[in-house]
PDB file of C-alpha atoms in Angstrom:
ATOM      1  CA  TRP Q   1      28.165 -57.468 -57.614  1.00 77.00           C
ATOM      2  CA  THR Q   2      25.564 -60.138 -58.228  1.00 81.00           C
ATOM      3  CA  GLY Q   3      23.048 -57.739 -56.717  1.00 79.00           C
ATOM      4  CA  VAL Q   4      24.200 -54.961 -59.041  1.00 76.00           C
ATOM      5  CA  ALA Q   5      23.833 -57.254 -62.050  1.00 80.00           C
ATOM      6  CA  ASN Q   6      20.359 -58.348 -60.944  1.00 78.00           C
ATOM      7  CA  TYR Q   7      19.357 -54.698 -60.524  1.00 76.00           C
ATOM      8  CA  MET Q   8      20.379 -54.131 -64.145  1.00 75.00           C
ATOM      9  CA  ARG Q   9      18.875 -57.359 -65.542  1.00 75.00           C
ATOM     10  CA  GLY Q  10      16.783 -55.468 -68.059  1.00 71.00           C
ATOM     11  CA  TRP Q  11      19.916 -54.144 -69.745  1.00 73.00           C
ATOM     12  CA  LEU Q  12      21.946 -57.369 -69.802  1.00 78.00           C
ATOM     13  CA  THR Q  13      22.583 -59.525 -72.852  1.00 79.00           C
ATOM     14  CA  PRO Q  14      21.707 -63.251 -72.764  1.00 83.00           C
ATOM     15  CA  ARG Q  15      25.380 -64.084 -72.260  1.00 87.00           C
ATOM     16  CA  ILE Q  16      25.719 -61.782 -69.249  1.00 87.00           C
ATOM     17  CA  LEU Q  17      22.397 -63.000 -67.851  1.00 88.00           C
ATOM     18  CA  ALA Q  18      23.751 -66.552 -67.944  1.00 90.00           C
ATOM     19  CA  ALA Q  19      26.893 -65.423 -66.102  1.00 91.00           C
ATOM     20  CA  THR Q  20      24.759 -63.626 -63.510  1.00 90.00           C
ATOM     21  CA  ASP Q  21      22.718 -66.779 -62.946  1.00 91.00           C
ATOM     22  CA  ILE Q  22      25.940 -68.716 -62.282  1.00 91.00           C
ATOM     23  CA  LEU Q  23      26.902 -66.190 -59.597  1.00 90.00           C
ATOM     24  CA  GLN Q  24      23.391 -66.283 -58.135  1.00 88.00           C
ATOM     25  CA  ARG Q  25      23.368 -70.078 -57.850  1.00 88.00           C
ATOM     26  CA  ALA Q  26      26.813 -70.028 -56.239  1.00 89.00           C
ATOM     27  CA  LEU Q  27      25.659 -67.537 -53.611  1.00 85.00           C
ATOM     28  CA  LYS Q  28      22.607 -69.660 -52.890  1.00 84.00           C
ATOM     29  CA  ASP Q  29      24.554 -72.899 -52.423  1.00 81.00           C
ATOM     30  CA  PHE Q  30      27.414 -71.372 -50.431  1.00 83.00           C
ATOM     31  CA  GLY Q  31      24.876 -69.758 -48.111  1.00 81.00           C
ATOM     32  CA  ASP Q  32      22.830 -72.938 -47.679  1.00 79.00           C
ATOM     33  CA  HIS Q  33      23.696 -74.635 -44.370  1.00 79.00           C
ATOM     34  CA  ASN Q  34      22.328 -77.913 -45.728  1.00 79.00           C
ATOM     35  CA  VAL Q  35      25.038 -78.032 -48.407  1.00 75.00           C
ATOM     36  CA  GLU Q  36      28.118 -79.719 -46.960  1.00 77.00           C
ATOM     37  CA  ASP Q  37      31.652 -78.502 -47.633  1.00 79.00           C
ATOM     38  CA  GLY Q  38      32.491 -81.518 -49.784  1.00 78.00           C
ATOM     39  CA  ASP Q  39      29.423 -81.181 -51.995  1.00 77.00           C
ATOM     40  CA  ALA Q  40      30.257 -81.473 -55.689  1.00 77.00           C
ATOM     41  CA  ARG Q  41      28.145 -78.413 -56.445  1.00 80.00           C
ATOM     42  CA  LEU Q  42      30.543 -76.197 -54.505  1.00 83.00           C
ATOM     43  CA  SER Q  43      33.513 -77.472 -56.473  1.00 82.00           C
ATOM     44  CA  GLU Q  44      31.645 -76.764 -59.687  1.00 85.00           C
ATOM     45  CA  HIS Q  45      30.891 -73.231 -58.525  1.00 83.00           C
ATOM     46  CA  ILE Q  46      34.546 -72.628 -57.653  1.00 84.00           C
ATOM     47  CA  ASP Q  47      35.472 -73.597 -61.202  1.00 87.00           C
ATOM     48  CA  ARG Q  48      32.777 -71.520 -62.916  1.00 88.00           C
ATOM     49  CA  VAL Q  49      32.467 -68.388 -60.768  1.00 88.00           C
ATOM     50  CA  PRO Q  50      35.751 -66.643 -61.770  1.00 89.00           C
ATOM     51  CA  SER Q  51      34.970 -66.617 -65.495  1.00 89.00           C
ATOM     52  CA  ALA Q  52      31.334 -65.658 -64.850  1.00 90.00           C
ATOM     53  CA  PHE Q  53      32.474 -62.794 -62.634  1.00 89.00           C
ATOM     54  CA  ARG Q  54      34.845 -61.565 -65.347  1.00 87.00           C
ATOM     55  CA  GLU Q  55      31.966 -61.621 -67.839  1.00 88.00           C
ATOM     56  CA  VAL Q  56      29.714 -59.551 -65.592  1.00 86.00           C
ATOM     57  CA  MET Q  57      32.400 -57.081 -64.559  1.00 83.00           C
ATOM     58  CA  GLY Q  58      33.672 -56.671 -68.106  1.00 82.00           C
ATOM     59  CA  TYR Q  59      30.202 -55.802 -69.323  1.00 80.00           C
ATOM     60  CA  TYR Q  60      29.642 -53.408 -66.422  1.00 77.00           C
ATOM     61  CA  MET Q  61      32.962 -51.650 -66.978  1.00 72.00           C
ATOM     62  CA  SER Q  62      32.192 -51.266 -70.683  1.00 69.00           C
ATOM     63  CA  GLY Q  63      29.612 -48.670 -69.654  1.00 64.00           C
ATOM     64  CA  VAL Q  64      26.869 -50.050 -71.892  1.00 67.00           C
ATOM     65  CA  PRO Q  65      24.292 -50.805 -69.151  1.00 69.00           C
ATOM     66  CA  CYS Q  66      25.215 -47.696 -67.184  1.00 64.00           C
ATOM     67  CA  MET Q  67      24.203 -45.467 -70.097  1.00 62.00           C
ATOM     68  CA  SER Q  68      20.608 -46.269 -69.245  1.00 60.00           C
ATOM     69  CA  LEU Q  69      20.806 -44.944 -65.693  1.00 59.00           C
ATOM     70  CA  TYR Q  70      20.628 -41.254 -66.509  1.00 52.00           C
ATOM     71  CA  SER Q  71      19.293 -39.003 -63.774  1.00 49.00           C
ATOM     72  CA  GLU Q  72      15.838 -37.503 -64.210  1.00 45.00           C
ATOM     73  CA  THR Q  73      17.420 -34.065 -63.773  1.00 50.00           C
ATOM     74  CA  ASP Q  74      19.772 -34.577 -66.712  1.00 65.00           C
ATOM     75  CA  THR Q  75      19.649 -31.315 -68.636  1.00 74.00           C
ATOM     76  CA  ASP Q  76      20.697 -33.073 -71.841  1.00 80.00           C
ATOM     77  CA  HIS Q  77      17.509 -35.144 -71.944  1.00 84.00           C
ATOM     78  CA  VAL Q  78      15.493 -34.524 -75.108  1.00 88.00           C
ATOM     79  CA  ALA Q  79      12.815 -37.220 -75.171  1.00 89.00           C
ATOM     80  CA  THR Q  80      11.932 -40.837 -74.515  1.00 91.00           C
ATOM     81  CA  ILE Q  81      11.178 -42.834 -77.647  1.00 90.00           C
ATOM     82  CA  LEU Q  82       8.987 -45.945 -77.745  1.00 92.00           C
ATOM     83  CA  ILE Q  83       9.325 -48.288 -80.715  1.00 89.00           C
ATOM     84  CA  SER Q  84       6.887 -51.197 -80.902  1.00 88.00           C
ATOM     85  CA  ASP Q  85       5.646 -53.646 -83.485  1.00 85.00           C
ATOM     86  CA  GLY Q  86       2.913 -56.259 -83.492  1.00 84.00           C
ATOM     87  CA  ASN Q  87       2.887 -59.177 -85.908  1.00 82.00           C
ATOM     88  CA  GLN Q  88       0.104 -61.748 -86.024  1.00 83.00           C
ATOM     89  CA  HIS Q  89       1.273 -63.838 -83.080  1.00 86.00           C
ATOM     90  CA  SER Q  90       3.928 -61.768 -81.298  1.00 86.00           C
ATOM     91  CA  TRP Q  91       5.021 -58.281 -80.380  1.00 88.00           C
ATOM     92  CA  SER Q  92       8.226 -56.512 -79.453  1.00 86.00           C
ATOM     93  CA  GLY Q  93       9.231 -53.098 -78.263  1.00 88.00           C
ATOM     94  CA  PHE Q  94      12.103 -51.125 -76.885  1.00 85.00           C
ATOM     95  CA  VAL Q  95      12.667 -47.870 -75.062  1.00 88.00           C
ATOM     96  CA  LEU Q  96      15.257 -45.341 -76.201  1.00 85.00           C
ATOM     97  CA  ARG Q  97      16.391 -42.184 -74.454  1.00 85.00           C
ATOM     98  CA  VAL Q  98      17.406 -39.301 -76.679  1.00 85.00           C
ATOM     99  CA  VAL Q  99      19.980 -36.879 -75.260  1.00 82.00           C
ATOM    100  CA  ALA Q 100      21.539 -33.764 -76.749  1.00 82.00           C
ATOM    101  CA  GLN Q 101      25.254 -33.611 -77.461  1.00 76.00           C
ATOM    102  CA  ASP Q 102      27.617 -30.661 -77.763  1.00 70.00           C
ATOM    103  CA  SER Q 103      29.694 -32.462 -80.375  1.00 64.00           C
ATOM    104  CA  ASP Q 104      29.427 -31.353 -83.993  1.00 60.00           C
ATOM    105  CA  SER Q 105      30.483 -34.767 -85.281  1.00 53.00           C
ATOM    106  CA  ASN Q 106      28.796 -35.871 -88.480  1.00 52.00           C
ATOM    107  CA  ASP Q 107      29.283 -39.561 -87.710  1.00 50.00           C
ATOM    108  CA  GLU Q 108      25.634 -40.290 -87.036  1.00 54.00           C
ATOM    109  CA  HIS Q 109      24.444 -43.616 -85.707  1.00 52.00           C
ATOM    110  CA  PRO Q 110      22.370 -45.629 -88.212  1.00 49.00           C
ATOM    111  CA  LEU Q 111      19.308 -45.309 -85.967  1.00 52.00           C
ATOM    112  CA  LEU Q 112      19.495 -41.527 -86.373  1.00 53.00           C
ATOM    113  CA  LEU Q 113      19.453 -41.729 -90.138  1.00 52.00           C
ATOM    114  CA  GLY Q 114      16.492 -42.205 -92.409  1.00 54.00           C
ATOM    115  CA  SER Q 115      13.904 -39.746 -93.569  1.00 53.00           C
ATOM    116  CA  PRO Q 116      12.644 -38.008 -91.565  1.00 64.00           C
ATOM    117  CA  SER Q 117      15.632 -37.909 -89.228  1.00 71.00           C
ATOM    118  CA  LEU Q 118      15.197 -38.176 -85.479  1.00 73.00           C
ATOM    119  CA  ASN Q 119      16.128 -34.497 -85.141  1.00 76.00           C
ATOM    120  CA  GLU Q 120      13.339 -33.597 -87.551  1.00 76.00           C
ATOM    121  CA  LEU Q 121      10.821 -35.776 -85.741  1.00 76.00           C
ATOM    122  CA  LEU Q 122      11.644 -34.253 -82.350  1.00 79.00           C
ATOM    123  CA  GLY Q 123      12.273 -30.698 -83.524  1.00 80.00           C
ATOM    124  CA  CYS Q 124      15.721 -30.678 -81.926  1.00 79.00           C
ATOM    125  CA  GLU Q 125      18.466 -28.641 -83.597  1.00 79.00           C
ATOM    126  CA  LYS Q 126      21.348 -29.983 -81.480  1.00 80.00           C
ATOM    127  CA  PRO Q 127      23.165 -33.213 -82.362  1.00 79.00           C
ATOM    128  CA  VAL Q 128      21.542 -36.065 -80.457  1.00 80.00           C
ATOM    129  CA  ALA Q 129      22.546 -39.502 -79.232  1.00 78.00           C
ATOM    130  CA  VAL Q 130      20.277 -42.497 -78.720  1.00 79.00           C
ATOM    131  CA  LEU Q 131      20.755 -44.510 -75.531  1.00 78.00           C
ATOM    132  CA  PRO Q 132      19.203 -47.994 -75.282  1.00 74.00           C
ATOM    133  CA  MET Q 133      17.036 -48.401 -72.201  1.00 78.00           C
ATOM    134  CA  LYS Q 134      15.290 -51.762 -72.247  1.00 79.00           C
ATOM    135  CA  ILE Q 135      13.862 -54.377 -74.610  1.00 80.00           C
ATOM    136  CA  PHE Q 136      10.493 -56.089 -74.226  1.00 85.00           C
ATOM    137  CA  GLY Q 137       8.475 -58.637 -76.164  1.00 84.00           C
ATOM    138  CA  GLY Q 138       6.055 -61.533 -75.995  1.00 86.00           C
ATOM    139  CA  ARG Q 139       3.260 -63.423 -77.701  1.00 86.00           C
ATOM    140  CA  PHE Q 140      -0.355 -62.485 -78.273  1.00 86.00           C
ATOM    141  CA  SER Q 141      -3.159 -64.758 -77.128  1.00 86.00           C
ATOM    142  CA  LYS Q 142      -5.158 -66.719 -79.702  1.00 87.00           C
ATOM    143  CA  LEU Q 143      -7.967 -64.167 -79.498  1.00 83.00           C
ATOM    144  CA  GLU Q 144      -5.632 -61.186 -79.832  1.00 82.00           C
ATOM    145  CA  SER Q 145      -4.006 -62.775 -82.890  1.00 84.00           C
ATOM    146  CA  THR Q 146      -7.363 -62.645 -84.713  1.00 85.00           C
ATOM    147  CA  LEU Q 147      -7.720 -58.877 -84.359  1.00 82.00           C
ATOM    148  CA  SER Q 148      -6.824 -56.381 -87.072  1.00 83.00           C
ATOM    149  CA  SER Q 149      -3.200 -55.480 -87.750  1.00 82.00           C
ATOM    150  CA  THR Q 150      -3.748 -51.906 -86.555  1.00 83.00           C
ATOM    151  CA  THR Q 151      -5.287 -53.136 -83.297  1.00 84.00           C
ATOM    152  CA  ARG Q 152      -2.338 -55.460 -82.723  1.00 87.00           C
ATOM    153  CA  GLU Q 153       0.075 -52.586 -83.392  1.00 86.00           C
ATOM    154  CA  ARG Q 154      -1.729 -50.516 -80.780  1.00 88.00           C
ATOM    155  CA  MET Q 155      -1.781 -53.409 -78.340  1.00 89.00           C
ATOM    156  CA  ALA Q 156       1.974 -53.818 -78.790  1.00 89.00           C
ATOM    157  CA  LEU Q 157       2.451 -50.191 -77.773  1.00 91.00           C
ATOM    158  CA  LEU Q 158       0.150 -50.601 -74.759  1.00 91.00           C
ATOM    159  CA  LEU Q 159       2.028 -53.709 -73.602  1.00 92.00           C
ATOM    160  CA  LEU Q 160       5.312 -51.844 -73.963  1.00 91.00           C
ATOM    161  CA  LEU Q 161       3.985 -48.878 -72.004  1.00 92.00           C
ATOM    162  CA  GLU Q 162       2.709 -51.039 -69.162  1.00 91.00           C
ATOM    163  CA  ALA Q 163       6.061 -52.805 -68.837  1.00 88.00           C
ATOM    164  CA  ALA Q 164       8.242 -49.712 -69.227  1.00 87.00           C
ATOM    165  CA  LYS Q 165       6.324 -46.920 -67.505  1.00 86.00           C
ATOM    166  CA  THR Q 166       8.920 -46.551 -64.723  1.00 82.00           C
ATOM    167  CA  LEU Q 167      11.577 -45.766 -67.357  1.00 82.00           C
ATOM    168  CA  LEU Q 168       9.715 -42.957 -69.096  1.00 87.00           C
ATOM    169  CA  LEU Q 169      10.886 -39.358 -68.846  1.00 87.00           C
ATOM    170  CA  PRO Q 170       8.738 -36.740 -70.592  1.00 89.00           C
ATOM    171  CA  PRO Q 171       8.230 -35.913 -73.324  1.00 91.00           C
ATOM    172  CA  VAL Q 172       7.394 -39.429 -74.525  1.00 93.00           C
ATOM    173  CA  TYR Q 173       6.831 -40.211 -78.195  1.00 92.00           C
ATOM    174  CA  SER Q 174       5.854 -43.412 -79.943  1.00 90.00           C
ATOM    175  CA  ILE Q 175       7.306 -43.977 -83.408  1.00 86.00           C
ATOM    176  CA  THR Q 176       5.346 -46.219 -85.770  1.00 84.00           C
ATOM    177  CA  ASP Q 177       5.285 -47.196 -89.435  1.00 80.00           C
ATOM    178  CA  ASN Q 178       1.501 -47.733 -89.322  1.00 79.00           C
ATOM    179  CA  ALA Q 179      -0.191 -44.460 -90.271  1.00 79.00           C
ATOM    180  CA  ASN Q 180      -3.468 -45.588 -88.665  1.00 79.00           C
ATOM    181  CA  CYS Q 181      -1.781 -45.575 -85.251  1.00 79.00           C
ATOM    182  CA  THR Q 182      -1.235 -41.821 -85.536  1.00 77.00           C
ATOM    183  CA  LYS Q 183      -4.971 -41.213 -85.874  1.00 77.00           C
ATOM    184  CA  GLU Q 184      -7.530 -40.988 -83.101  1.00 72.00           C
ATOM    185  CA  TRP Q 185      -7.987 -44.367 -81.450  1.00 70.00           C
ATOM    186  CA  CYS Q 186     -11.773 -44.421 -82.054  1.00 62.00           C
ATOM    187  CA  ASN Q 187     -13.254 -45.419 -78.685  1.00 56.00           C
ATOM    188  CA  PHE Q 188     -10.468 -47.937 -78.015  1.00 59.00           C
ATOM    189  CA  ASP Q 189     -10.998 -47.362 -74.299  1.00 52.00           C
ATOM    190  CA  GLN Q 190     -14.673 -48.342 -74.620  1.00 51.00           C
ATOM    191  CA  LEU Q 191     -14.125 -51.655 -76.391  1.00 54.00           C
ATOM    192  CA  ASN Q 192     -14.620 -54.843 -74.423  1.00 52.00           C
ATOM    193  CA  TYR Q 193     -10.934 -55.672 -74.049  1.00 60.00           C
ATOM    194  CA  GLY Q 194     -10.973 -56.049 -70.249  1.00 67.00           C
ATOM    195  CA  SER Q 195      -7.529 -55.216 -68.882  1.00 75.00           C
ATOM    196  CA  TRP Q 196      -6.693 -53.286 -72.034  1.00 79.00           C
ATOM    197  CA  HIS Q 197      -8.721 -50.387 -70.684  1.00 80.00           C
ATOM    198  CA  SER Q 198      -6.215 -49.730 -67.882  1.00 83.00           C
ATOM    199  CA  LYS Q 199      -3.340 -50.054 -70.365  1.00 86.00           C
ATOM    200  CA  TYR Q 200      -5.022 -47.483 -72.582  1.00 85.00           C
ATOM    201  CA  MET Q 201      -5.222 -45.116 -69.613  1.00 86.00           C
ATOM    202  CA  ILE Q 202      -1.429 -45.386 -69.277  1.00 89.00           C
ATOM    203  CA  PHE Q 203      -1.155 -44.377 -72.932  1.00 89.00           C
ATOM    204  CA  GLN Q 204      -3.396 -41.377 -72.310  1.00 88.00           C
ATOM    205  CA  SER Q 205      -1.313 -40.312 -69.311  1.00 90.00           C
ATOM    206  CA  TYR Q 206       2.222 -40.810 -70.617  1.00 91.00           C
ATOM    207  CA  VAL Q 207       2.414 -40.459 -74.402  1.00 91.00           C
ATOM    208  CA  ASP Q 208       2.765 -36.950 -75.822  1.00 91.00           C
ATOM    209  CA  GLY Q 209       2.479 -37.959 -79.450  1.00 88.00           C
ATOM    210  CA  VAL Q 210       2.596 -40.775 -82.014  1.00 87.00           C
ATOM    211  CA  LEU Q 211       4.977 -40.059 -84.891  1.00 84.00           C
ATOM    212  CA  TRP Q 212       4.906 -41.782 -88.289  1.00 83.00           C
ATOM    213  CA  VAL Q 213       7.947 -42.900 -90.283  1.00 79.00           C
ATOM    214  CA  PRO Q 214       8.134 -44.995 -93.493  1.00 77.00           C
ATOM    215  CA  ARG Q 215       8.204 -48.782 -93.194  1.00 74.00           C
ATOM    216  CA  ASP Q 216      11.845 -48.963 -94.316  1.00 74.00           C
ATOM    217  CA  HIS Q 217      13.006 -46.548 -91.586  1.00 72.00           C
ATOM    218  CA  PRO Q 218      15.698 -48.151 -89.341  1.00 68.00           C
ATOM    219  CA  LEU Q 219      13.739 -47.771 -86.099  1.00 71.00           C
ATOM    220  CA  PRO Q 220      10.561 -49.769 -86.880  1.00 72.00           C
ATOM    221  CA  SER Q 221      12.513 -52.171 -89.101  1.00 70.00           C
ATOM    222  CA  LEU Q 222      14.635 -53.281 -86.153  1.00 70.00           C
ATOM    223  CA  CYS Q 223      11.572 -53.787 -83.970  1.00 71.00           C
ATOM    224  CA  ASP Q 224       9.786 -55.778 -86.685  1.00 71.00           C
ATOM    225  CA  THR Q 225      12.768 -58.138 -86.909  1.00 73.00           C
ATOM    226  CA  MET Q 226      12.655 -58.699 -83.151  1.00 69.00           C
ATOM    227  CA  ALA Q 227       8.937 -59.499 -83.244  1.00 71.00           C
ATOM    228  CA  ARG Q 228       9.448 -62.004 -86.063  1.00 72.00           C
ATOM    229  CA  CYS Q 229      12.195 -63.734 -84.085  1.00 72.00           C
ATOM    230  CA  ILE Q 230       9.756 -64.151 -81.184  1.00 69.00           C
ATOM    231  CA  GLU Q 231       7.021 -65.409 -83.526  1.00 65.00           C
ATOM    232  CA  GLU Q 232       9.335 -67.981 -85.091  1.00 64.00           C
ATOM    233  CA  GLY Q 233      10.674 -69.084 -81.720  1.00 59.00           C
ATOM    234  CA  ARG Q 234      14.252 -68.089 -82.478  1.00 50.00           C
ATOM    235  CA  GLN Q 235      16.608 -67.068 -79.690  1.00 47.00           C
ATOM    236  CA  TYR Q 236      19.447 -64.625 -79.812  1.00 41.00           C
ATOM    237  CA  LYS Q 237      22.831 -66.312 -79.558  1.00 42.00           C
ATOM    238  CA  HIS Q 238      25.894 -64.363 -78.551  1.00 37.00           C
ATOM    239  CA  PRO Q 239      28.440 -64.544 -81.390  1.00 38.00           C
ATOM    240  CA  THR Q 240      31.543 -66.535 -80.605  1.00 38.00           C
ATOM    241  CA  THR Q 241      34.743 -66.673 -82.562  1.00 37.00           C
ATOM    242  CA  GLU Q 242      35.678 -70.130 -83.733  1.00 39.00           C
ATOM    243  CA  PRO Q 243      39.210 -70.776 -84.953  1.00 39.00           C
ATOM    244  CA  ALA Q 244      39.278 -71.340 -88.692  1.00 41.00           C
ATOM    245  CA  HIS Q 245      41.869 -74.089 -88.388  1.00 40.00           C
ATOM    246  CA  GLN Q 246      43.514 -75.940 -85.571  1.00 41.00           C
ATOM    247  CA  ALA Q 247      46.787 -77.742 -86.037  1.00 43.00           C
ATOM    248  CA  GLY Q 248      46.533 -81.472 -85.559  1.00 44.00           C
ATOM    249  CA  THR Q 249      48.044 -83.041 -82.481  1.00 42.00           C
ATOM    250  CA  PRO Q 250      51.065 -85.188 -83.350  1.00 44.00           C
ATOM    251  CA  GLU Q 251      50.567 -88.829 -82.499  1.00 40.00           C
TER     252      GLU Q 251
END
């Protein structure tokens, strides 16, 4: 099960990643012939492994990571959506898979709302669902941070494409709130950006279109928030429930 969790690392939350690392370290130490039976590390693993295993299995059984493992022959597949954003010093991006549903339910997910709607953007008349695939992000170099905002937006998309190309099922669309990114990329492949040339070739090969939505649309807004968290050095913390009041212990 540790192997299964490691295979799905790209879909795990920070909390489940931490639990997976506990299992991984336990396997390493228990399989190490140089670690004696009375080693304190083994006792620590015995105490921590059960709860870590419950965390990993609970998340797996919830079905959330498994949603991302759709078969390439899935007839319900509509499109792969790339959402990326580049701020001055950082970028973020995520991959979504859009699948058609037979349900006529009007309870649409917030990511499907906004104007234009995802159905309008993709030209799909059936109700659709959005499945999260994987999240990416990082920082720009000092040189890259000095480039124009449009160039950084395009670089964010190229970085996302390079990292996620094995997850892409056609047709593939990029959604952006920067109208300039929908225009021709004006000799981007000829600029002296070194390795960016090969990344641009991935864009040429995989992306079927770049679609524009307003800046307040839910999709780019979420990605912008992620990029700002990276830029400010903040980390996601899994919410925990703290008791509002604990009765005092009688003396």
